[in-house]
Coordinates of C-alpha atoms and ligand atoms in Angstrom, one line a residue:
E1 CA 249.7 -9.4 191.8
K2 CA 247.5 -10.2 188.8
E3 CA 248.8 -6.9 187.3
G4 CA 245.5 -5.8 186.0
Y5 CA 244.4 -9.1 184.5
A6 CA 241.2 -10.6 185.7
H7 CA 242.8 -14.0 186.2
F8 CA 246.3 -15.5 186.7
M9 CA 245.6 -17.6 183.6
M10 CA 245.3 -14.6 181.3
K11 CA 248.3 -13.0 182.9
E12 CA 250.3 -16.1 182.3
I13 CA 249.1 -16.5 178.7
N14 CA 250.5 -13.0 178.2
E15 CA 253.8 -13.8 179.9
Q16 CA 254.6 -16.4 177.2
P17 CA 256.7 -14.1 174.9
R18 CA 258.9 -13.4 177.9
G19 CA 259.1 -17.0 179.1
V20 CA 259.9 -18.2 175.6
Y21 CA 262.5 -15.5 175.2
E22 CA 264.2 -16.3 178.5
T23 CA 264.2 -20.1 178.0
L24 CA 265.7 -19.6 174.6
H25 CA 268.2 -16.8 175.0
R26 CA 269.7 -18.1 178.2
R27 CA 270.9 -21.1 176.2
L28 CA 272.4 -19.3 173.2
D29 CA 275.9 -17.9 173.1
K30 CA 276.9 -15.0 170.8
E31 CA 277.3 -17.3 167.8
D32 CA 273.9 -18.8 168.5
N33 CA 275.4 -22.1 169.7
I34 CA 273.3 -23.9 172.3
V35 CA 275.0 -24.0 175.7
L36 CA 273.3 -26.3 178.2
D37 CA 274.8 -25.7 181.7
G38 CA 272.8 -28.3 183.6
I39 CA 273.4 -31.0 181.0
K40 CA 276.6 -33.0 180.9
I41 CA 275.8 -35.5 178.1
T42 CA 278.9 -35.9 175.9
K43 CA 279.0 -37.1 172.3
E44 CA 280.2 -40.5 173.6
D45 CA 277.2 -40.7 176.0
L46 CA 274.9 -39.8 173.1
D47 CA 276.3 -42.3 170.7
K48 CA 275.5 -45.0 173.2
I49 CA 271.9 -43.9 173.6
N50 CA 269.6 -46.0 171.4
K51 CA 266.3 -45.2 173.0
V52 CA 264.6 -42.2 174.6
Y53 CA 261.6 -42.3 176.8
I54 CA 259.8 -39.0 177.5
V55 CA 257.5 -39.4 180.5
A56 CA 255.1 -36.9 182.0
C57 CA 251.5 -36.1 182.9
G58 CA 248.9 -33.9 181.4
T59 CA 250.1 -30.8 179.6
A60 CA 253.7 -31.8 180.2
Y61 CA 253.0 -35.0 178.4
H62 CA 251.6 -33.1 175.4
A63 CA 254.9 -31.1 175.3
G64 CA 256.6 -34.5 175.3
L65 CA 254.7 -35.5 172.2
V66 CA 256.3 -32.6 170.4
G67 CA 259.7 -33.7 171.9
K68 CA 259.4 -37.1 170.3
Y69 CA 258.8 -35.5 166.9
A70 CA 261.7 -33.1 167.3
I71 CA 264.2 -35.7 168.6
E72 CA 263.3 -38.3 166.0
K73 CA 263.4 -35.7 163.2
F74 CA 266.6 -33.8 164.2
A75 CA 268.7 -36.3 166.2
K76 CA 267.4 -39.5 164.7
I77 CA 267.0 -41.4 167.9
P78 CA 263.8 -43.4 168.5
V79 CA 261.5 -41.9 171.1
D80 CA 258.5 -43.2 173.1
V81 CA 256.3 -40.8 175.0
E82 CA 254.2 -42.1 177.8
V83 CA 252.1 -40.9 180.6
A84 CA 253.9 -41.5 183.9
S85 CA 251.0 -43.4 185.6
E86 CA 251.2 -46.0 182.8
F87 CA 255.0 -46.2 182.4
R88 CA 255.6 -46.9 186.1
Y89 CA 253.4 -50.0 186.3
R90 CA 254.2 -51.8 183.1
D91 CA 257.8 -53.0 183.2
P92 CA 259.0 -50.9 180.3
F93 CA 262.1 -51.9 178.4
V94 CA 264.8 -49.6 179.9
D95 CA 268.5 -50.2 180.3
E96 CA 271.8 -48.2 180.6
N97 CA 271.5 -47.2 176.9
T98 CA 268.2 -45.5 177.6
L99 CA 267.8 -41.8 178.0
F100 CA 264.8 -41.0 180.3
I101 CA 263.4 -37.5 180.0
A102 CA 260.9 -36.4 182.6
V103 CA 258.9 -33.2 181.9
S104 CA 257.3 -31.5 184.8
Q105 CA 256.4 -27.9 185.6
S106 CA 256.2 -28.4 189.4
G107 CA 258.9 -31.1 189.6
E108 CA 256.7 -32.7 192.3
T109 CA 254.2 -34.8 190.4
L110 CA 254.2 -38.1 192.2
D111 CA 253.7 -40.4 189.1
T112 CA 256.4 -38.7 187.2
L113 CA 258.8 -38.9 190.1
A114 CA 258.0 -42.6 190.6
A115 CA 258.5 -43.3 186.9
L116 CA 261.9 -41.5 187.1
R117 CA 263.0 -43.6 190.0
E118 CA 262.0 -46.8 188.2
A119 CA 264.0 -45.8 185.1
K120 CA 266.9 -44.9 187.3
R121 CA 266.8 -48.3 189.0
K122 CA 267.0 -49.9 185.6
G123 CA 270.1 -47.9 184.8
A124 CA 268.8 -45.2 182.5
R125 CA 270.3 -41.8 182.3
I126 CA 267.9 -39.3 183.8
L127 CA 267.3 -35.9 182.2
S128 CA 264.5 -33.6 183.4
V129 CA 262.8 -30.6 182.0
V130 CA 261.5 -28.7 185.0
N131 CA 260.2 -25.3 185.9
V132 CA 260.6 -25.2 189.7
V133 CA 264.3 -24.9 190.7
G134 CA 265.4 -27.5 193.2
S135 CA 262.2 -29.5 193.0
S136 CA 262.3 -33.3 193.6
V137 CA 262.4 -34.3 189.9
A138 CA 265.3 -31.9 189.4
R139 CA 267.2 -33.1 192.4
E140 CA 266.9 -36.7 191.4
S141 CA 268.1 -36.2 187.8
D142 CA 271.5 -36.6 186.2
D143 CA 270.9 -33.6 183.9
V144 CA 268.4 -30.8 184.3
F145 CA 267.0 -28.3 181.8
Y146 CA 265.2 -25.5 183.6
T147 CA 262.3 -23.8 181.8
W148 CA 262.2 -20.1 182.5
A149 CA 258.5 -19.7 182.7
G150 CA 258.5 -18.1 186.1
P151 CA 256.0 -19.1 188.8
E152 CA 252.8 -20.6 187.3
I153 CA 249.9 -19.9 189.6
A154 CA 246.8 -20.8 187.5
V155 CA 245.9 -24.5 187.6
A156 CA 245.7 -24.7 183.8
S157 CA 249.2 -24.7 182.5
T158 CA 250.0 -22.3 179.7
K159 CA 253.5 -20.7 179.9
A160 CA 255.0 -23.8 181.3
Y161 CA 253.9 -25.7 178.1
T162 CA 255.3 -23.2 175.6
T163 CA 258.6 -23.1 177.5
Q164 CA 258.7 -26.9 177.6
L165 CA 258.3 -26.8 173.9
I166 CA 261.3 -24.5 173.6
S167 CA 263.2 -26.9 175.8
M168 CA 262.3 -29.8 173.6
Y169 CA 263.5 -28.0 170.5
L170 CA 266.7 -26.9 172.1
L171 CA 267.5 -30.3 173.5
S172 CA 266.8 -32.0 170.2
L173 CA 268.8 -29.5 168.2
H174 CA 271.7 -29.8 170.6
M175 CA 271.6 -33.6 170.3
A176 CA 271.5 -33.3 166.6
M177 CA 274.5 -31.0 166.4
T178 CA 276.4 -33.2 168.8
K179 CA 275.6 -36.3 166.7
G180 CA 276.0 -34.5 163.4
T181 CA 272.6 -35.4 162.1
L182 CA 271.7 -31.8 161.0
T183 CA 273.7 -29.5 158.8
E184 CA 274.9 -26.1 160.1
E185 CA 272.5 -24.5 157.6
Q186 CA 269.4 -26.4 158.9
Y187 CA 270.4 -25.6 162.4
K188 CA 270.7 -21.9 161.7
A189 CA 267.3 -21.9 160.1
Y190 CA 265.6 -23.4 163.1
I191 CA 267.4 -21.1 165.6
K192 CA 266.5 -18.0 163.5
E193 CA 262.9 -19.0 163.6
L194 CA 262.9 -19.9 167.3
K195 CA 264.3 -16.4 167.9
E196 CA 261.3 -14.9 166.2
M197 CA 258.8 -16.7 168.4
P198 CA 258.4 -14.1 171.1
D199 CA 257.3 -11.5 168.6
K200 CA 255.0 -13.9 166.7
I201 CA 253.3 -15.1 170.0
Q202 CA 252.8 -11.4 170.8
A203 CA 251.1 -10.8 167.5
I204 CA 248.6 -13.5 168.3
L205 CA 248.0 -12.1 171.8
D206 CA 247.5 -8.6 170.3
D207 CA 244.6 -10.0 168.3
H208 CA 242.9 -11.7 171.2
E209 CA 239.6 -9.9 170.7
T210 CA 238.9 -11.9 167.5
I211 CA 239.1 -15.1 169.5
Q212 CA 237.1 -13.6 172.3
Q213 CA 234.3 -13.0 169.8
L214 CA 234.4 -16.6 168.7
A215 CA 234.2 -17.7 172.3
D216 CA 231.2 -15.5 173.0
E217 CA 229.4 -17.1 170.0
Q218 CA 230.3 -20.7 170.9
F219 CA 230.4 -20.9 174.7
N220 CA 227.1 -22.8 174.9
N221 CA 228.4 -25.7 172.9
E222 CA 228.5 -28.8 175.1
N223 CA 230.7 -31.0 172.8
V224 CA 233.8 -29.7 171.2
F225 CA 236.2 -31.7 169.0
Y226 CA 239.8 -30.8 168.2
I227 CA 241.3 -32.4 165.1
G228 CA 244.7 -32.2 163.4
R229 CA 247.4 -34.2 161.6
G230 CA 251.1 -34.6 162.4
L231 CA 252.3 -32.1 165.0
D232 CA 248.8 -30.5 164.9
V233 CA 247.4 -33.5 166.8
T234 CA 249.6 -32.9 169.7
V235 CA 248.3 -29.3 169.9
A236 CA 244.8 -30.6 169.5
Y237 CA 245.2 -32.7 172.7
E238 CA 246.5 -29.7 174.6
G239 CA 243.7 -27.3 173.3
S240 CA 241.1 -29.9 174.3
L241 CA 242.5 -30.4 177.7
K242 CA 242.6 -26.6 178.3
L243 CA 238.9 -26.4 177.4
K244 CA 237.8 -29.4 179.5
E245 CA 239.6 -28.4 182.7
I246 CA 238.5 -24.8 182.9
S247 CA 235.1 -24.7 181.2
Y248 CA 233.8 -28.2 182.0
I249 CA 232.8 -28.7 178.4
H250 CA 233.1 -32.2 177.1
S251 CA 235.8 -32.3 174.5
E252 CA 237.8 -34.8 172.6
A253 CA 240.9 -34.5 170.5
I254 CA 241.6 -36.9 167.7
A255 CA 243.9 -37.4 164.7
A256 CA 241.8 -36.2 161.8
G257 CA 242.5 -39.3 159.8
E258 CA 241.0 -41.4 162.6
L259 CA 237.6 -39.6 162.4
K260 CA 236.2 -42.0 159.8
H261 CA 237.2 -45.0 162.0
G262 CA 234.5 -44.2 164.5
T263 CA 234.4 -40.7 166.1
I264 CA 232.7 -39.1 163.1
A265 CA 229.5 -40.8 164.3
L266 CA 229.4 -38.1 167.0
I267 CA 229.6 -35.2 164.6
E268 CA 226.2 -33.7 164.0
E269 CA 224.4 -30.4 163.5
G270 CA 226.0 -27.6 165.7
R271 CA 228.9 -29.5 167.1
L272 CA 232.0 -27.3 167.3
V273 CA 235.1 -28.6 165.6
V274 CA 238.5 -26.8 166.0
A275 CA 240.6 -27.9 163.1
L276 CA 244.3 -27.3 163.1
A277 CA 245.8 -27.1 159.6
T278 CA 249.2 -25.7 160.0
Q279 CA 251.3 -28.4 158.3
D280 CA 252.0 -27.7 154.7
K281 CA 252.4 -31.4 153.7
L282 CA 249.0 -32.2 155.3
Y283 CA 247.1 -29.1 154.4
D284 CA 245.0 -30.6 151.6
K285 CA 244.2 -33.7 153.7
M286 CA 243.0 -31.4 156.5
L287 CA 240.8 -29.5 154.2
S288 CA 239.1 -32.7 153.2
N289 CA 238.6 -33.6 156.9
I290 CA 237.1 -30.2 157.5
Q291 CA 234.7 -30.7 154.6
E292 CA 233.7 -34.1 156.0
V293 CA 232.7 -32.7 159.4
R294 CA 231.0 -29.7 157.8
A295 CA 228.9 -31.9 155.7
R296 CA 227.6 -33.4 158.9
G297 CA 226.6 -30.0 160.2
A298 CA 229.6 -29.1 162.4
Y299 CA 230.7 -25.5 162.9
V300 CA 234.4 -25.4 162.1
I301 CA 237.0 -23.0 163.5
G302 CA 240.2 -23.5 161.4
V303 CA 243.7 -22.7 162.5
A304 CA 246.1 -22.1 159.7
K305 CA 249.3 -20.2 158.8
K306 CA 248.9 -16.7 157.4
G307 CA 248.7 -16.8 153.7
N308 CA 247.1 -20.3 153.5
K309 CA 243.7 -18.9 152.6
E310 CA 242.3 -21.9 150.9
I311 CA 240.9 -23.0 154.2
E312 CA 238.4 -20.2 154.1
K313 CA 236.4 -22.1 151.6
S314 CA 235.9 -25.1 154.0
A315 CA 235.9 -23.7 157.5
D316 CA 233.3 -21.3 159.0
K317 CA 235.9 -19.1 160.7
V318 CA 239.7 -19.1 160.5
I319 CA 242.3 -18.1 163.1
Y320 CA 245.6 -17.3 161.4
I321 CA 248.9 -17.7 163.1
P322 CA 252.1 -16.1 161.7
D323 CA 254.0 -18.1 159.2
T324 CA 256.8 -20.3 160.5
L325 CA 258.6 -23.6 159.8
D326 CA 256.2 -26.6 160.0
E327 CA 258.3 -28.2 162.8
L328 CA 257.8 -25.2 165.1
T329 CA 254.1 -24.4 164.7
P330 CA 253.0 -25.8 168.1
I331 CA 254.6 -22.8 169.8
L332 CA 252.2 -20.6 168.0
S333 CA 249.1 -22.7 167.3
V334 CA 248.5 -23.4 171.0
I335 CA 248.1 -19.7 171.8
P336 CA 244.7 -19.2 170.2
L337 CA 243.5 -22.4 171.8
Q338 CA 244.5 -21.2 175.2
I339 CA 242.8 -17.9 174.6
L340 CA 239.7 -19.6 173.3
A341 CA 239.4 -21.9 176.3
Y342 CA 239.9 -19.0 178.6
Y343 CA 237.2 -16.8 177.1
I344 CA 234.7 -19.7 176.9
A345 CA 235.3 -20.5 180.6
V346 CA 234.8 -16.8 181.4
A347 CA 231.6 -16.6 179.4
R348 CA 230.3 -19.6 181.3
G349 CA 231.1 -18.0 184.6
C350 CA 233.7 -20.6 185.7
D351 CA 236.4 -20.1 188.2
V352 CA 239.2 -20.1 185.7
D353 CA 242.2 -20.1 188.0
K354 CA 240.8 -22.7 190.4
P355 CA 238.8 -25.3 188.5
K356 CA 236.8 -27.7 190.6
N357 CA 238.4 -31.0 191.4
L358 CA 241.8 -30.0 190.2
A359 CA 245.0 -29.1 192.1
K360 CA 248.1 -27.3 190.7
S361 CA 250.5 -30.0 191.8
V362 CA 249.4 -33.7 192.0
T363 CA 251.5 -35.3 194.7
V364 CA 249.1 -38.2 195.3
E365 CA 248.2 -41.1 193.1
Ligands
LIG1 C1 246.9 -29.0 182.7 C2 247.8 -29.2 183.8 C3 248.2 -30.6 184.2 C4 249.7 -30.7 184.5 C5 250.1 -32.1 185.0 C6 251.5 -32.2 185.2 O1 246.7 -27.6 182.5 O2 248.3 -28.2 184.4 O3 247.8 -31.5 183.3 O4 250.4 -30.4 183.3 O5 249.4 -32.3 186.3 O6 252.1 -31.3 186.2 P1 253.6 -31.1 186.3 O7 254.0 -30.5 185.0 O8 253.8 -30.1 187.4 O9 254.3 -32.4 186.5

């Protein structure tokens, strides 16, 4: 059932155009309005909500970080994102004007479920973004947004993440249009771009050999850093987690501007740095950060939007993603990082689908 792929993970990486397409198109009517069947939040409800918490674990938490950015930017509601195991034990400020969003592929992660129950007890409205239909998280929520990734078998999450991103964008755009915080024109531009994502993801997948080559050159590196600014940091976290969990290489992701506040001490000859530079506003800043780490001997793989060639002067190698709106780049920039982690793990002879010490669904503390 791996359909010719060596691992479920690679099969699932390749299923992302489909998963993204389904998650998106099942929510758009003929006029491209977002229709959310499982969500009953009215304009009145939304006007009352003055705080959103997005709570999740691991990769789902990383999708939540993008959700914060999108909800704050489009719908103008303050958002906190927190890992579930922290949220549930710290007496967070939650009341009936809080919207609590749980993000979970399995819908069975114990910490996420416990955090949800705690928020519910305090009167919050509970919305969940879940992949497994009828799972515990879905059943205990007021509103449910199902991602249409299909079953995810590999322990390392890939297609669940990209479909969670689509959910975050659709939810935030829906909130924004209900509240009137985006113009029709802005809305149309985002939807138009979202609809192009399946093809743009496919274009990156078609070029996987370039990334495989990089992996074959770099698989022996025992310390890998991922850096970025703005939305790129959230993708850096996810890329780093993918690498750690399947290749057992030590890795760290950090906001590039934080490097000089400590972590740059670890950058020395031969260290691999993956530098995401997809945000137009922050592009020049990232180029300086790349020069900083290069000056200390790091080997830098840059990730940039097609056309932004300036980066070739600073990075050793560049992976280009198709051009898109800055707000939406995570859907594309994560793909090469998933592929890179995969091929590095394969080159090291790791059991990609079943990494040691990890379970697909964490139903214990
Ligand atoms: C990483 C990974 C985990 C999960 C986390 C949450 O690749 O798969 O970090 O994302 O355990 O799981 P769910 O989404 O099922 O709650």
